[in-house]
Coordinates of C-alpha atoms in Angstrom, one line a residue:
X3 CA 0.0 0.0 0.0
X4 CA 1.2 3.1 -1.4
X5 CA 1.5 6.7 0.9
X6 CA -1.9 7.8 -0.8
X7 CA -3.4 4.9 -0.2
X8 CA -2.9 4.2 2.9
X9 CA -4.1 7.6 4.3
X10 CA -7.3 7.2 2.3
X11 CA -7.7 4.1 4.1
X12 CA -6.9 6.0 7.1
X13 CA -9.3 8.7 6.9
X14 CA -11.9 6.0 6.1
X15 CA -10.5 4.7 9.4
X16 CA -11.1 7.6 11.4
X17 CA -14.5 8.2 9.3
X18 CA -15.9 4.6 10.5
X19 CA -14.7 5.3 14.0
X20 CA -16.6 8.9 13.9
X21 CA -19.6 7.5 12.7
X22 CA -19.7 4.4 15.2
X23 CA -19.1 6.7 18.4
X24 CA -22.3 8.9 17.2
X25 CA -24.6 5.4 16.6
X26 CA -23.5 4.9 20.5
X27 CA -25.2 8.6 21.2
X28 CA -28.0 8.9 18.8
X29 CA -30.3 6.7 16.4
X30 CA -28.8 6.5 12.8
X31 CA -31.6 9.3 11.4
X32 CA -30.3 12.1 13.5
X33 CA -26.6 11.4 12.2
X34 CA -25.8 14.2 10.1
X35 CA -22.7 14.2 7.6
X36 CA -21.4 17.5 9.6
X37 CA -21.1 15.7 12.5
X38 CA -19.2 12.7 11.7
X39 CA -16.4 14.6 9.4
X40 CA -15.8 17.3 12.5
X41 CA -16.0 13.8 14.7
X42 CA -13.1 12.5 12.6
X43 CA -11.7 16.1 10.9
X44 CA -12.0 16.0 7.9
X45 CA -14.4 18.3 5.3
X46 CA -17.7 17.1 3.3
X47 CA -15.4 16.8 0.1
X48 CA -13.9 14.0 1.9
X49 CA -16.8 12.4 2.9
X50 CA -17.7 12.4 -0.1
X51 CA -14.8 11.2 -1.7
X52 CA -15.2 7.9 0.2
X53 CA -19.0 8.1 0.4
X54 CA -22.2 9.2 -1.2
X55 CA -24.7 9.2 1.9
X56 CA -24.3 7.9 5.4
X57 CA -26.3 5.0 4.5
X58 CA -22.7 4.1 2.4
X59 CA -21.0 4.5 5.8
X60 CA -23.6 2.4 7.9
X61 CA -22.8 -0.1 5.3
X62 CA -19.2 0.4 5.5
X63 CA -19.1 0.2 9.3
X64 CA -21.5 -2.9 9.4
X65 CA -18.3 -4.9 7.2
X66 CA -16.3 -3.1 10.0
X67 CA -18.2 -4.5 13.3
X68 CA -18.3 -7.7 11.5
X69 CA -14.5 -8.3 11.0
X70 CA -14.8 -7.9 14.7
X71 CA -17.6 -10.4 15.3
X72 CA -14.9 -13.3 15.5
X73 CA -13.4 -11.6 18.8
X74 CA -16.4 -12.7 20.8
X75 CA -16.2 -16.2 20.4
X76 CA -13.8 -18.3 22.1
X77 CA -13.9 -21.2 20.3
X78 CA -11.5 -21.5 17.4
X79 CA -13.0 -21.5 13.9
X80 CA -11.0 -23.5 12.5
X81 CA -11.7 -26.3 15.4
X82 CA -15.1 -25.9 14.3
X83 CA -15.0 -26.2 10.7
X84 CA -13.0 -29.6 11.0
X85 CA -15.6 -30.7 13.7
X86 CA -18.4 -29.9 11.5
X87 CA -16.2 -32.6 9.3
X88 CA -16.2 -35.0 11.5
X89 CA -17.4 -34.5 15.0
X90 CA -20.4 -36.5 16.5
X91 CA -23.8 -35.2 15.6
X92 CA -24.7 -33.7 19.4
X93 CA -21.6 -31.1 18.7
X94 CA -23.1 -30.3 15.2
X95 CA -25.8 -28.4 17.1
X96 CA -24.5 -24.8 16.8
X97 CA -28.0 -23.3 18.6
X98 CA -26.8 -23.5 21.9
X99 CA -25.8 -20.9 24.9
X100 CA -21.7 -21.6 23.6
X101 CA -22.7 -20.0 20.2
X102 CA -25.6 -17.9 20.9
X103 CA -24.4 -15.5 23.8
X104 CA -21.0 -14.3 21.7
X105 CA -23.8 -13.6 18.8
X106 CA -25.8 -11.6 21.4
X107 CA -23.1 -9.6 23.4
X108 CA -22.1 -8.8 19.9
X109 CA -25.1 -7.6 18.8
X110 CA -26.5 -5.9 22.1
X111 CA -22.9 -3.8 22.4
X112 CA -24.1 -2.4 18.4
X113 CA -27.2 -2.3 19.0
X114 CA -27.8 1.4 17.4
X115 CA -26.1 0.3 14.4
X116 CA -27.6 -3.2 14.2
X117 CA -31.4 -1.3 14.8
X118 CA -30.6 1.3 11.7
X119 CA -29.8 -2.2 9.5
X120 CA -32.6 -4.3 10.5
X121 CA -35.0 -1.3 10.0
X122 CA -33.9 -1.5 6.6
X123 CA -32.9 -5.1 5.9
X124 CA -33.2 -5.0 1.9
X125 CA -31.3 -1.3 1.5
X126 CA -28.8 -3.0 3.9
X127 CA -28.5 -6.7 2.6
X128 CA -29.3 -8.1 6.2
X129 CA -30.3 -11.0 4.8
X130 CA -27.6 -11.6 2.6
X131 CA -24.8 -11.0 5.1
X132 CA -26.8 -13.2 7.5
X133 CA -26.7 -15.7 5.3
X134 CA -22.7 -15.3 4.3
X135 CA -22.6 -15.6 8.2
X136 CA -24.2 -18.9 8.5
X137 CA -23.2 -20.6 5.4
X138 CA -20.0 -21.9 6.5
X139 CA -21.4 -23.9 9.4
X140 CA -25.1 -24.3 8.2
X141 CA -24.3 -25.8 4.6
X142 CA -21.9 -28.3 5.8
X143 CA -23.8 -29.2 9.1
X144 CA -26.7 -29.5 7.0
X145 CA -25.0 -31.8 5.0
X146 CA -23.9 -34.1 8.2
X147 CA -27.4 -34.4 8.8
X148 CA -28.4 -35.8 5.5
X149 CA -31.1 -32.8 5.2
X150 CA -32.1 -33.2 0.6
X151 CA -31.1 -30.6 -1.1
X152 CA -34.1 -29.0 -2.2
X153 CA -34.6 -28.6 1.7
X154 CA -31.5 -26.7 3.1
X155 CA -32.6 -23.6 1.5
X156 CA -35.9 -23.9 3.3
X157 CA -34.2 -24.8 7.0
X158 CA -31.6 -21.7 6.2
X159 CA -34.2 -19.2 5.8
X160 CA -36.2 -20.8 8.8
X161 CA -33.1 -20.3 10.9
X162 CA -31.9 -17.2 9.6
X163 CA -35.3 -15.5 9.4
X164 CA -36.5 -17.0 12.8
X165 CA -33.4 -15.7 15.2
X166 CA -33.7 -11.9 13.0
X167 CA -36.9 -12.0 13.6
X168 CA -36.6 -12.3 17.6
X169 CA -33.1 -10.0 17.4
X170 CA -35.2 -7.3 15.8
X171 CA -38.2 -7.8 18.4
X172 CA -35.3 -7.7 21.2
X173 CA -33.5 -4.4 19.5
X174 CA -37.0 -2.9 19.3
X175 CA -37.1 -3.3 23.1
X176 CA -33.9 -1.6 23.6
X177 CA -32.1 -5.1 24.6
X178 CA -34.2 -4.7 28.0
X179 CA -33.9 -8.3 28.4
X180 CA -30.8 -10.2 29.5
X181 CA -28.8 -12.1 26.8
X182 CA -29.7 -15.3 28.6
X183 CA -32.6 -14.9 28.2
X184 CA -32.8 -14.4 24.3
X185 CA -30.9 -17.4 23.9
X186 CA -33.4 -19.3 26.0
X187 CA -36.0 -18.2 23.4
X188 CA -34.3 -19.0 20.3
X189 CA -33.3 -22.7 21.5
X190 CA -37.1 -23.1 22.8
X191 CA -38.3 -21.7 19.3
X192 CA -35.3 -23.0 17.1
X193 CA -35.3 -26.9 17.6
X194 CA -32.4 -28.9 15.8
X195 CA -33.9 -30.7 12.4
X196 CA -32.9 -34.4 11.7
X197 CA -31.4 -37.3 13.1
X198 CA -28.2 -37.9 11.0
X199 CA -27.8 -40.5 8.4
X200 CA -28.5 -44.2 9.3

């Protein structure tokens, strides 16, 4: 990376940053461009040099907060992957309080910006990230279980739609309940499908 472009990746940086301490302060709506470049100082011409509307930057920090989703989980990934290869059936279950409360924390400690996405999930591609999220340990689970083909679509949009649906209901409620307590609610209403192959 060249001297240019490394302090355009910088100011980007700082931009993402600005933005992010804001969406801790006040709902994405209220976020004027002002604010975030005298938040990271810089002018509008170089906000919009990197950006045509804060609904670029939301995006921009959403692929942000999500390179640091992996920080919340303890468990390795690639342990996980190769388990999904070959690990008994029981560990294949990934709806559990080991996966679900990193996913939670994560989401409660964004909750502004995660609120501004999921009112918006087709100008935001919420699905579509969810679904980048989930295909690395669904597809190949999924696959462990001997779930047809013509079916994993079906059990990906149950899962993915069902535990959005209850994230948005919690993030509409301001998080007020514990992160315990979600999880409970999506293993009650998110029972593992299939028995394996015989």
């Amino acid at each position: 990376m060249n001297k240019s472009e490394s302090k355009y990746f910088n100011t980007a940086i700082r931009m993402d940053k600005a933005f992010l301490s804001l969406l801790e302060k006040k709902d994405f709506e209220y976020i004027t461009i002002k604010e975030i470049c005298d938040l990271a100082g810089v002018n509008r011409s170089t906000f919009y040099l990197h950006y045509e509307t804060t609904r670029d930057l939301l995006m921009e920090a959403l692929e942000y907060i999500n390179s640091r989703f992996l920080g919340y989980f303890t468990t390795d990934a690639a342990a996980t992957i190769e388990k999904i290869k070959s690990g008994n059936l029981e560990e294949l279950i990934f709806i559990t309080p080991r996966y679900l409360i990193p996913y939670l924390e994560f989401i409660r400690d964004h909750k502004r910006m995660f609120t501004a996405a999921l009112a918006r999930p087709e100008e935001f591609h919420v699905n579509t990230s969810f679904q980048k999220m989930f295909k690395h340990l669904f597809n190949p689970t999924l696959e462990r279980f001997c779930i047809p083909e013509p079916e994993k679509s079906y059990i990906l949009s149950f899962y993915i739609n069902g535990i959005i649906g209850i994230v948005t209901e919690w993030l509409r409620k301001d998080c007020a309940e514990s992160v315990e307590a979600i999880t409970s609610l999506i293993i009650k209403y998110t029972l593992p499908t299939g028995n394996g192959c015989s």
